Short mmCIF file of C-alpha atoms in Angstrom, two decimals:
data_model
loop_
_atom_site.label_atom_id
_atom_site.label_comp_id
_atom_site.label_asym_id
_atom_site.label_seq_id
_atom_site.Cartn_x
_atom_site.Cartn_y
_atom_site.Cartn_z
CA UNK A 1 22.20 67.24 40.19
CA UNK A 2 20.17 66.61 37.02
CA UNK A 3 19.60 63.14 37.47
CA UNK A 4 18.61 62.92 40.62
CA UNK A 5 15.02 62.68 40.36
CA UNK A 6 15.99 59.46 38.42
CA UNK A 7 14.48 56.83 40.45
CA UNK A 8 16.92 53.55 40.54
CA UNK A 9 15.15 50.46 39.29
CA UNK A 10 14.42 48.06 42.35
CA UNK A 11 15.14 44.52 42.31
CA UNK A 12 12.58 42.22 41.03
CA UNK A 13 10.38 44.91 40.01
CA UNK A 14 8.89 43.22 37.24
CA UNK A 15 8.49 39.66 38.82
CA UNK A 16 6.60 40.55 42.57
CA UNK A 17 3.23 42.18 43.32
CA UNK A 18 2.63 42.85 46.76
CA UNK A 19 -1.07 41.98 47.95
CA UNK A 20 -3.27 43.70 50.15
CA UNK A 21 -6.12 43.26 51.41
CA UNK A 22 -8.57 45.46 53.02
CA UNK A 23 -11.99 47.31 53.80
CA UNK A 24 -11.04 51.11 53.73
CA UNK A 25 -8.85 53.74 52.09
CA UNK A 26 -5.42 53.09 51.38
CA UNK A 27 -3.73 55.79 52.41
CA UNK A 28 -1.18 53.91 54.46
CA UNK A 29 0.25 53.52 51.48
CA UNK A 30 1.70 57.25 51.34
CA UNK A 31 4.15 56.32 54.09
CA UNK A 32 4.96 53.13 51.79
CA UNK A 33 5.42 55.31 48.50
CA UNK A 34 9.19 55.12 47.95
CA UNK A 35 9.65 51.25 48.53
CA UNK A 36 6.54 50.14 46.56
CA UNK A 37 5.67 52.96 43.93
CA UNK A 38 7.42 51.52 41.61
CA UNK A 39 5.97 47.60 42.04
CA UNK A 40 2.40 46.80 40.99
CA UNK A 41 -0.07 46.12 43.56
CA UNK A 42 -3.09 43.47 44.18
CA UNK A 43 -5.66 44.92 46.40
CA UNK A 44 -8.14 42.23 47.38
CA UNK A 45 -11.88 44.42 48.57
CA UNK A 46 -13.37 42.79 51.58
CA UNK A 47 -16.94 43.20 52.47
CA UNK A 48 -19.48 45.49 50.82
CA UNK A 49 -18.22 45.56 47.33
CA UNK A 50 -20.41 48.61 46.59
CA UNK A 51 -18.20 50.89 48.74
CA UNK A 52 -15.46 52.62 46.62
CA UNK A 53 -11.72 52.26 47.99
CA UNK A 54 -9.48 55.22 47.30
CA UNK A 55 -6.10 54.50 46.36
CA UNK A 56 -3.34 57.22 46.01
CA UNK A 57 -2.61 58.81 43.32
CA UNK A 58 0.92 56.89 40.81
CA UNK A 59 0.26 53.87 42.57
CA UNK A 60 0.50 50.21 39.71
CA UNK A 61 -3.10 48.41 40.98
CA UNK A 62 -5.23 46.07 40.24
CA UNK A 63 -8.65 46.28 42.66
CA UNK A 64 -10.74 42.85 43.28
CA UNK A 65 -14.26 43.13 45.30
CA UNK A 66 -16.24 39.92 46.14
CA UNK A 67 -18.27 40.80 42.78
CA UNK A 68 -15.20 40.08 41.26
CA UNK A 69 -14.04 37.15 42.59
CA UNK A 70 -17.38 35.86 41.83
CA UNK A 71 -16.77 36.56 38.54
CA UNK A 72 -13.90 35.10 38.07
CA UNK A 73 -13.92 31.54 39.67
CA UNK A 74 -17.82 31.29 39.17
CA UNK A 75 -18.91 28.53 41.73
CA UNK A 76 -15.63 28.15 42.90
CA UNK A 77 -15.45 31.27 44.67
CA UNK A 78 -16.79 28.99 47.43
CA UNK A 79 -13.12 28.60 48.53
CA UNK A 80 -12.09 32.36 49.12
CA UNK A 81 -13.11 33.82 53.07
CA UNK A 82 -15.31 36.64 52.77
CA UNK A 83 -14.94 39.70 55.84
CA UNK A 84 -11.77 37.92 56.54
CA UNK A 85 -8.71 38.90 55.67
CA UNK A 86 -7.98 35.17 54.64
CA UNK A 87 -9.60 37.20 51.50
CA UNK A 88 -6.27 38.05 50.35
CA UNK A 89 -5.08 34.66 48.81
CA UNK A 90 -7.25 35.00 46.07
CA UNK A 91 -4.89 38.01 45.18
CA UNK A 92 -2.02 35.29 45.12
CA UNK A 93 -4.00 33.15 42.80
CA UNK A 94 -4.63 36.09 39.85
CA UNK A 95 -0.94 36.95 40.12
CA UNK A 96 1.03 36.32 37.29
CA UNK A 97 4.50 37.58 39.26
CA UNK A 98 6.90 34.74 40.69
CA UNK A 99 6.93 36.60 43.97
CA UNK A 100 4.52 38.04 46.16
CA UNK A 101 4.72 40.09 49.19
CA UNK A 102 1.76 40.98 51.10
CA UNK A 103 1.44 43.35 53.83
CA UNK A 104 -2.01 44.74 56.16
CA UNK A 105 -2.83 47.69 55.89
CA UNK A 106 -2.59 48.74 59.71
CA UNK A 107 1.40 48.39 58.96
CA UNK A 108 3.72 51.13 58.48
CA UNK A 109 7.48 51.87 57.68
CA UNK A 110 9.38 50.66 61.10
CA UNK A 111 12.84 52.09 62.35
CA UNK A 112 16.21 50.17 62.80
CA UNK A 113 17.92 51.45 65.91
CA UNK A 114 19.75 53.77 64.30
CA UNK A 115 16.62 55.36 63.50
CA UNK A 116 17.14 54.78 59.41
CA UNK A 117 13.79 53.72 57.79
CA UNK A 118 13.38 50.12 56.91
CA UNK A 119 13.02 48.67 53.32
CA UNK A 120 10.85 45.89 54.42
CA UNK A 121 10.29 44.57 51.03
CA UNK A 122 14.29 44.80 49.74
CA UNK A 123 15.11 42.70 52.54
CA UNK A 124 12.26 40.19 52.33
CA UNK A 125 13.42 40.00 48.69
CA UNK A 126 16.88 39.46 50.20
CA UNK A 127 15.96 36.69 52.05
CA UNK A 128 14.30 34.90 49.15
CA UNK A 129 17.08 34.97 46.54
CA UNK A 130 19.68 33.61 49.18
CA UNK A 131 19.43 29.82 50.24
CA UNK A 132 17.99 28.20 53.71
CA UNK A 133 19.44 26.16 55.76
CA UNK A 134 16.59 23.57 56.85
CA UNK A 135 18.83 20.77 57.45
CA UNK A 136 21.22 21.75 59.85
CA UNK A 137 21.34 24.97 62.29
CA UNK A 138 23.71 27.05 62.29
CA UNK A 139 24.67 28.91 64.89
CA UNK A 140 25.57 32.00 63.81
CA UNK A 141 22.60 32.18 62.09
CA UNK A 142 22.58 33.45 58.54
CA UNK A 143 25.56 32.17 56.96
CA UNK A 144 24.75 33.54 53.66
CA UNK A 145 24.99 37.33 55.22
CA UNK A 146 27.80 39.57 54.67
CA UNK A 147 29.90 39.31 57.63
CA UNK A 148 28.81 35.85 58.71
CA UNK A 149 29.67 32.20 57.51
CA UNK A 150 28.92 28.61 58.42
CA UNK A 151 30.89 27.71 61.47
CA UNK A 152 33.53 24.76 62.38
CA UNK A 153 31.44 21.72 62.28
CA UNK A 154 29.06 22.48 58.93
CA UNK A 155 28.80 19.65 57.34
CA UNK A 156 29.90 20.87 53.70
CA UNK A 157 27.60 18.95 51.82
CA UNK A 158 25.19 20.94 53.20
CA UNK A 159 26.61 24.35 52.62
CA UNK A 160 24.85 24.85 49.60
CA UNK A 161 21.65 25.23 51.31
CA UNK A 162 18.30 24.59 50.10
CA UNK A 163 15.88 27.12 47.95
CA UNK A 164 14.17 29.67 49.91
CA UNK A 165 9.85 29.13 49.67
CA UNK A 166 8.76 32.16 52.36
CA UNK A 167 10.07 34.82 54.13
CA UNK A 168 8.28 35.60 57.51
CA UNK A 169 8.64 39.56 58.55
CA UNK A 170 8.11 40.49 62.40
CA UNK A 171 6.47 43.60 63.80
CA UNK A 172 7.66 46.19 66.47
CA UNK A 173 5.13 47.81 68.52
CA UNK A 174 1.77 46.08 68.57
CA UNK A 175 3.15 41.96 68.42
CA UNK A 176 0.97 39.57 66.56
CA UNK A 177 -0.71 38.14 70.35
CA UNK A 178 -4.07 35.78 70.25
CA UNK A 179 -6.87 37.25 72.41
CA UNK A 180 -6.01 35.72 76.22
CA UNK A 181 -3.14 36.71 75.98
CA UNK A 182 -4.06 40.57 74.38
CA UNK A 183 -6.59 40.47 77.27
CA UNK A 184 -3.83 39.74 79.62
CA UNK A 185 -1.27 42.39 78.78
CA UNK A 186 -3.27 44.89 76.88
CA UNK A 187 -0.37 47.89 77.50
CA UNK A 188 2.92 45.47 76.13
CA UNK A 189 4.77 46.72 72.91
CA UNK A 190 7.40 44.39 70.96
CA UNK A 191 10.14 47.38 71.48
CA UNK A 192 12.98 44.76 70.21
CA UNK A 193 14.69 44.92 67.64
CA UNK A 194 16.78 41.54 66.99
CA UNK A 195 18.96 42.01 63.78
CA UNK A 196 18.66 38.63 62.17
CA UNK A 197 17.13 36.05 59.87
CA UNK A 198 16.96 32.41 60.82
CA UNK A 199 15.98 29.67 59.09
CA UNK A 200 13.14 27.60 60.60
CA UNK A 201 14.36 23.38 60.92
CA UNK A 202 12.98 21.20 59.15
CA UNK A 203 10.28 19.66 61.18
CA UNK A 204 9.58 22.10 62.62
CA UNK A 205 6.18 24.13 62.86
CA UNK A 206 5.54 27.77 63.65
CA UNK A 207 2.92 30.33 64.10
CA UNK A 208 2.81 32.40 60.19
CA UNK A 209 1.56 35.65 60.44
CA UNK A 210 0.47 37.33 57.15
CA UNK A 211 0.58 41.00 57.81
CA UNK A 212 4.52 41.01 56.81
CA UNK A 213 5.26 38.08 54.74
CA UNK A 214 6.98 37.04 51.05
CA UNK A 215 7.08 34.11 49.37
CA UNK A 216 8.15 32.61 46.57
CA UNK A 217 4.53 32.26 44.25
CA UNK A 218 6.54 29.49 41.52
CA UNK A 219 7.84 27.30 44.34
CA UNK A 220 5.09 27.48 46.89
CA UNK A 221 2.39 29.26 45.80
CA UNK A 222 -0.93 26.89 45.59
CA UNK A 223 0.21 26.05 49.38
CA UNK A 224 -0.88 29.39 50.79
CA UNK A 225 -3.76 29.19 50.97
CA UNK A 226 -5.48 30.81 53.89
CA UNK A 227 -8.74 28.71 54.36
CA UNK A 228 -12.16 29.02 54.87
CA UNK A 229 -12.48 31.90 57.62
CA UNK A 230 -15.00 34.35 59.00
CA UNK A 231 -18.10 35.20 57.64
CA UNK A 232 -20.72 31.80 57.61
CA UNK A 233 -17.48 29.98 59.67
CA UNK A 234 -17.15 29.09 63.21
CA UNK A 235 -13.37 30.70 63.09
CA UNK A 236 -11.47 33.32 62.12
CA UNK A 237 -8.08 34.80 62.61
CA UNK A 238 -6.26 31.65 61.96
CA UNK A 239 -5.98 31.91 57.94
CA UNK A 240 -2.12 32.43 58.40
CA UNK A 241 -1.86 29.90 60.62
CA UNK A 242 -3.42 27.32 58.13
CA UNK A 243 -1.57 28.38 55.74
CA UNK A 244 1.87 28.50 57.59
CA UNK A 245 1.03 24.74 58.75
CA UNK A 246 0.24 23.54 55.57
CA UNK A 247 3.04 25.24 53.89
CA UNK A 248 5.85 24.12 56.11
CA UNK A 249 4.83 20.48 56.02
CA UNK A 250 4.88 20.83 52.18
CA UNK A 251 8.17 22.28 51.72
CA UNK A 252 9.57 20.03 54.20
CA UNK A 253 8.52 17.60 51.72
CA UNK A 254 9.78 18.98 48.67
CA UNK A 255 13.45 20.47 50.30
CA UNK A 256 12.32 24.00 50.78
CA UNK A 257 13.58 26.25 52.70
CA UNK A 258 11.48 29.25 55.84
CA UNK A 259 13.17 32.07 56.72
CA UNK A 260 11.60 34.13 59.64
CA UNK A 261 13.14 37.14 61.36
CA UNK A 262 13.88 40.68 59.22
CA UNK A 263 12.57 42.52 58.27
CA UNK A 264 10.36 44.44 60.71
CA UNK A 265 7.31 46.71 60.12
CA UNK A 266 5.14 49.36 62.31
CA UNK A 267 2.37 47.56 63.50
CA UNK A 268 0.29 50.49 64.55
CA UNK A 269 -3.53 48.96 66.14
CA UNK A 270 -4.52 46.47 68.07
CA UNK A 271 -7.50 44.51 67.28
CA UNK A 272 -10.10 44.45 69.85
CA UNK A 273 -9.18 41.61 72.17
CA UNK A 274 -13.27 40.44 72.40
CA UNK A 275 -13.73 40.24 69.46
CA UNK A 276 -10.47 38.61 68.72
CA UNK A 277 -11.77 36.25 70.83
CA UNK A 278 -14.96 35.68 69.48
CA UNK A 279 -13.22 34.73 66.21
CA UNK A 280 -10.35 32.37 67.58
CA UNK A 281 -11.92 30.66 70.62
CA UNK A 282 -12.56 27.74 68.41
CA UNK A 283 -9.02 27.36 67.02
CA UNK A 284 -7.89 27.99 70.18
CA UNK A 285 -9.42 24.60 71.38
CA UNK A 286 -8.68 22.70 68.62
CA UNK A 287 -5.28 23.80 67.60
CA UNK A 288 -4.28 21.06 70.48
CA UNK A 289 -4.98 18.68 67.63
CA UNK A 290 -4.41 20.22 64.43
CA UNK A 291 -0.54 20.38 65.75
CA UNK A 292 -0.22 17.17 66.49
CA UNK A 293 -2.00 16.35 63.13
CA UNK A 294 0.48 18.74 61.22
CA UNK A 295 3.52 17.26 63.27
CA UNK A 296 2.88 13.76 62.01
CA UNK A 297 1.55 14.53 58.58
CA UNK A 298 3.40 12.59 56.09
CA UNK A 299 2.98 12.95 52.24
CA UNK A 300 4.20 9.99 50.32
CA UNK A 301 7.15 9.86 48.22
CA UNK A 302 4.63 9.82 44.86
CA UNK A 303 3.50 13.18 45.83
CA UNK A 304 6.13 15.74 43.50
CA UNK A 305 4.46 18.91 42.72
CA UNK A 306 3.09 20.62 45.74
CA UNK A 307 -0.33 20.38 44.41
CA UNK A 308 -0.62 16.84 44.45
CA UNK A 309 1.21 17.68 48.11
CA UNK A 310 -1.21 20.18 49.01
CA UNK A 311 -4.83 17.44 47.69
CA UNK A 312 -2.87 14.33 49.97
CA UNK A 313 -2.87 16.81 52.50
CA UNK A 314 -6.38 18.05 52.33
CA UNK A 315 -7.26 13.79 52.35
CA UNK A 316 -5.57 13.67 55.13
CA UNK A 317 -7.40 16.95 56.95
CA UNK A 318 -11.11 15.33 56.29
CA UNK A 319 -9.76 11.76 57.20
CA UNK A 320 -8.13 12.98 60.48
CA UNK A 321 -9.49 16.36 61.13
CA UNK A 322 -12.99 15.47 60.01
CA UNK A 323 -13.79 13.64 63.18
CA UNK A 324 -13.12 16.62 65.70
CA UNK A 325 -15.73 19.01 63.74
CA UNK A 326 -17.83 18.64 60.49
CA UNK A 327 -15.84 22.26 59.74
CA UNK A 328 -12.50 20.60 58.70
CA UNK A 329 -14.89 17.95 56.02
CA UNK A 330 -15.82 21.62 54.45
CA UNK A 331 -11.73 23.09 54.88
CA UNK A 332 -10.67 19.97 53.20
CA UNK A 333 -13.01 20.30 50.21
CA UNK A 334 -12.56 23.97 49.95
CA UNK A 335 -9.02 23.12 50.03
CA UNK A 336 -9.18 20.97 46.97
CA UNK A 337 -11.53 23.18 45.12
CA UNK A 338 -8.67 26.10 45.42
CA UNK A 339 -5.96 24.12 43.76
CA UNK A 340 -8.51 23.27 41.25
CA UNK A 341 -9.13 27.58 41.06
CA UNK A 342 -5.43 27.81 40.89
CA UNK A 343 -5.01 25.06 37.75
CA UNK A 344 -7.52 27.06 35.83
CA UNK A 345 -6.57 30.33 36.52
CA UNK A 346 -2.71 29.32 36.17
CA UNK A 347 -2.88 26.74 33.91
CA UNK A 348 -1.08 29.22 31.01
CA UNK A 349 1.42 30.49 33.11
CA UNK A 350 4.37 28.10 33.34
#
């Protein structure tokens, strides 16, 4: 056939980039080529900015190193991690796309079980342009999938659902483990496969991992951000986390919906587990308060957009937070100084 070099147009092609961040060549990206060649790409530099990154060939990018970041927000810069890959959210921030998916680049195409190669992206894209359902579970999960309803007992009024803010991918092979527990079972590999999307309760917290992950940028966007982390910080490795806290508190508060579930990628390394827990001992002591704080956060009714959400909430971090270590004074600032980047950069773009 003629034609059939034609490559079909894929869904929201002009309205998502897809962020990545890292410190070497790209050529994961090869494996990637027929689900993203055709979107336009962020890649956020970490570290030495003089090193050149090689990106393959008929690949859509747009490159940022720390010089440009610099650049860009000027003193404000302050707020975006350097050698971290909490690096990446300033990629969010310079997007001009209403979506974003953004993906490591350890992480490769993954197989369903009938050995057909997954679209990770069309289905995270899926999972944003159908509803959540925050408000009440139901119990055969996704009602909105083909092949699946709301069961006997849904209330109704509810069946409409609520607008979906972030999709949360999973990973088959290496699983997304902290360091004791890395240390613990250094040989296990997520081999399951579970074929569904849920949507997380409202209420309810959960550990956001950022190496497979969408969102909506219009609904949610100046909420993900993924803190102050690893070089000249006591912590790294919990930028998602942050991020995933602070987000889900905020679009409890404003009706949003969390998917988490499909789609899955190939994670293919590990991280070394000392080092991992070199970065994380810190959070792993005081996430046995930052829960609880996230738990009971409450942003008052006067508090509409999620960036007046997102400065009660960084109050509420140095009022609260700001006793355990003088760190979370500096998070909360640095937290208000990125919605302020974000205004700036975004203030245009409506």
């Amino acid at each position: 056939m003629a034609g059939s070099s034609v490559k079909p147009t894929p869904v929201l092609k002009d309205e998502l980039d897809i962020v990545i961040p890292t410190i070497r060549n790209l050529d994961f990206l090869e494996m990637w080529r027929p689900f993203f060649e055709q979107y336009h790409l962020i890649i956020v530099q970490d570290g030495d900015p003089s090193k050149i990154i090689q990106v393959p060939e008929g690949f859509d990018y747009e490159l940022y190193n720390r010089n440009d970041i610099n650049r860009i927000l000027g003193p404000k810069a302050s707020c975006i991690s350097f050698k971290d890959s909490a690096c990446r959210c300033f990629g969010y921030m310079v997007s001009k796309k209403k979506y974003i998916y953004t993906i490591d680049d350890d992480c490769f195409v993954a197989k369903n079980p009938s050995g057909e190669q997954i679209n990770a992206l069309e289905q995270h894209i899926k999972n944003l342009l159908s509803p959540s359902t925050p408000f009440f579970f139901n119990t055969l999960y996704d009602p909105y999938r083909e092949g699946a309803d709301f069961v006997r007992g849904y209330p109704f009024s509810l069946r409409e659902g609520a607008p979906t803010a972030v999709s949360h991918g999973l990973w088959l092979n290496i699983p997304d483990y902290d360091a004791p527990t890395q240390l613990v079972k250094p040989l296990e590999r997520n081999t399951r496969y579970v074929d569904t999307v849920l949507t997380i309760p409202k209420g309810t917290l959960f550990p956001m991992c950022g190496m497979n992950l969408g969102f909506n940028r219009e609904l949610i966007g100046p909420a993900m951000y993924f803190g102050l982390m690893g070089d000249g910080q006591p912590i790294g490795r919990y930028d998602d986390m942050w991020a995933g806290w602070c987000m889900k508190v905020i679009c409890d508060h404003m009706g949003y919906g969390v998917k988490t579930g499909l789609p899955y990628i190939w994670h293919s390394k590990a991280s070394n587990p000392f080092v991992n827990l070199k970065k994380e001992y810190k959070g792993i002591y005081w996430q046995e308060d930052l829960i609880p704080f996230f738990q009971s956060a409450v942003l008052p009714k006067e508090c509409v957009t999620v960036q007046q959400c997102y400065i009660e909430l960084a109050k509420q971090v140095k009022e609260k937070l700001g006793k355990i270590d003088p760190y979370f004074i500096k998070l909360a600032d640095a937290m208000v100084t990125w919605i302020e980047a974000w205004d700036e950069l975004n203030s245009t773009a409506k």
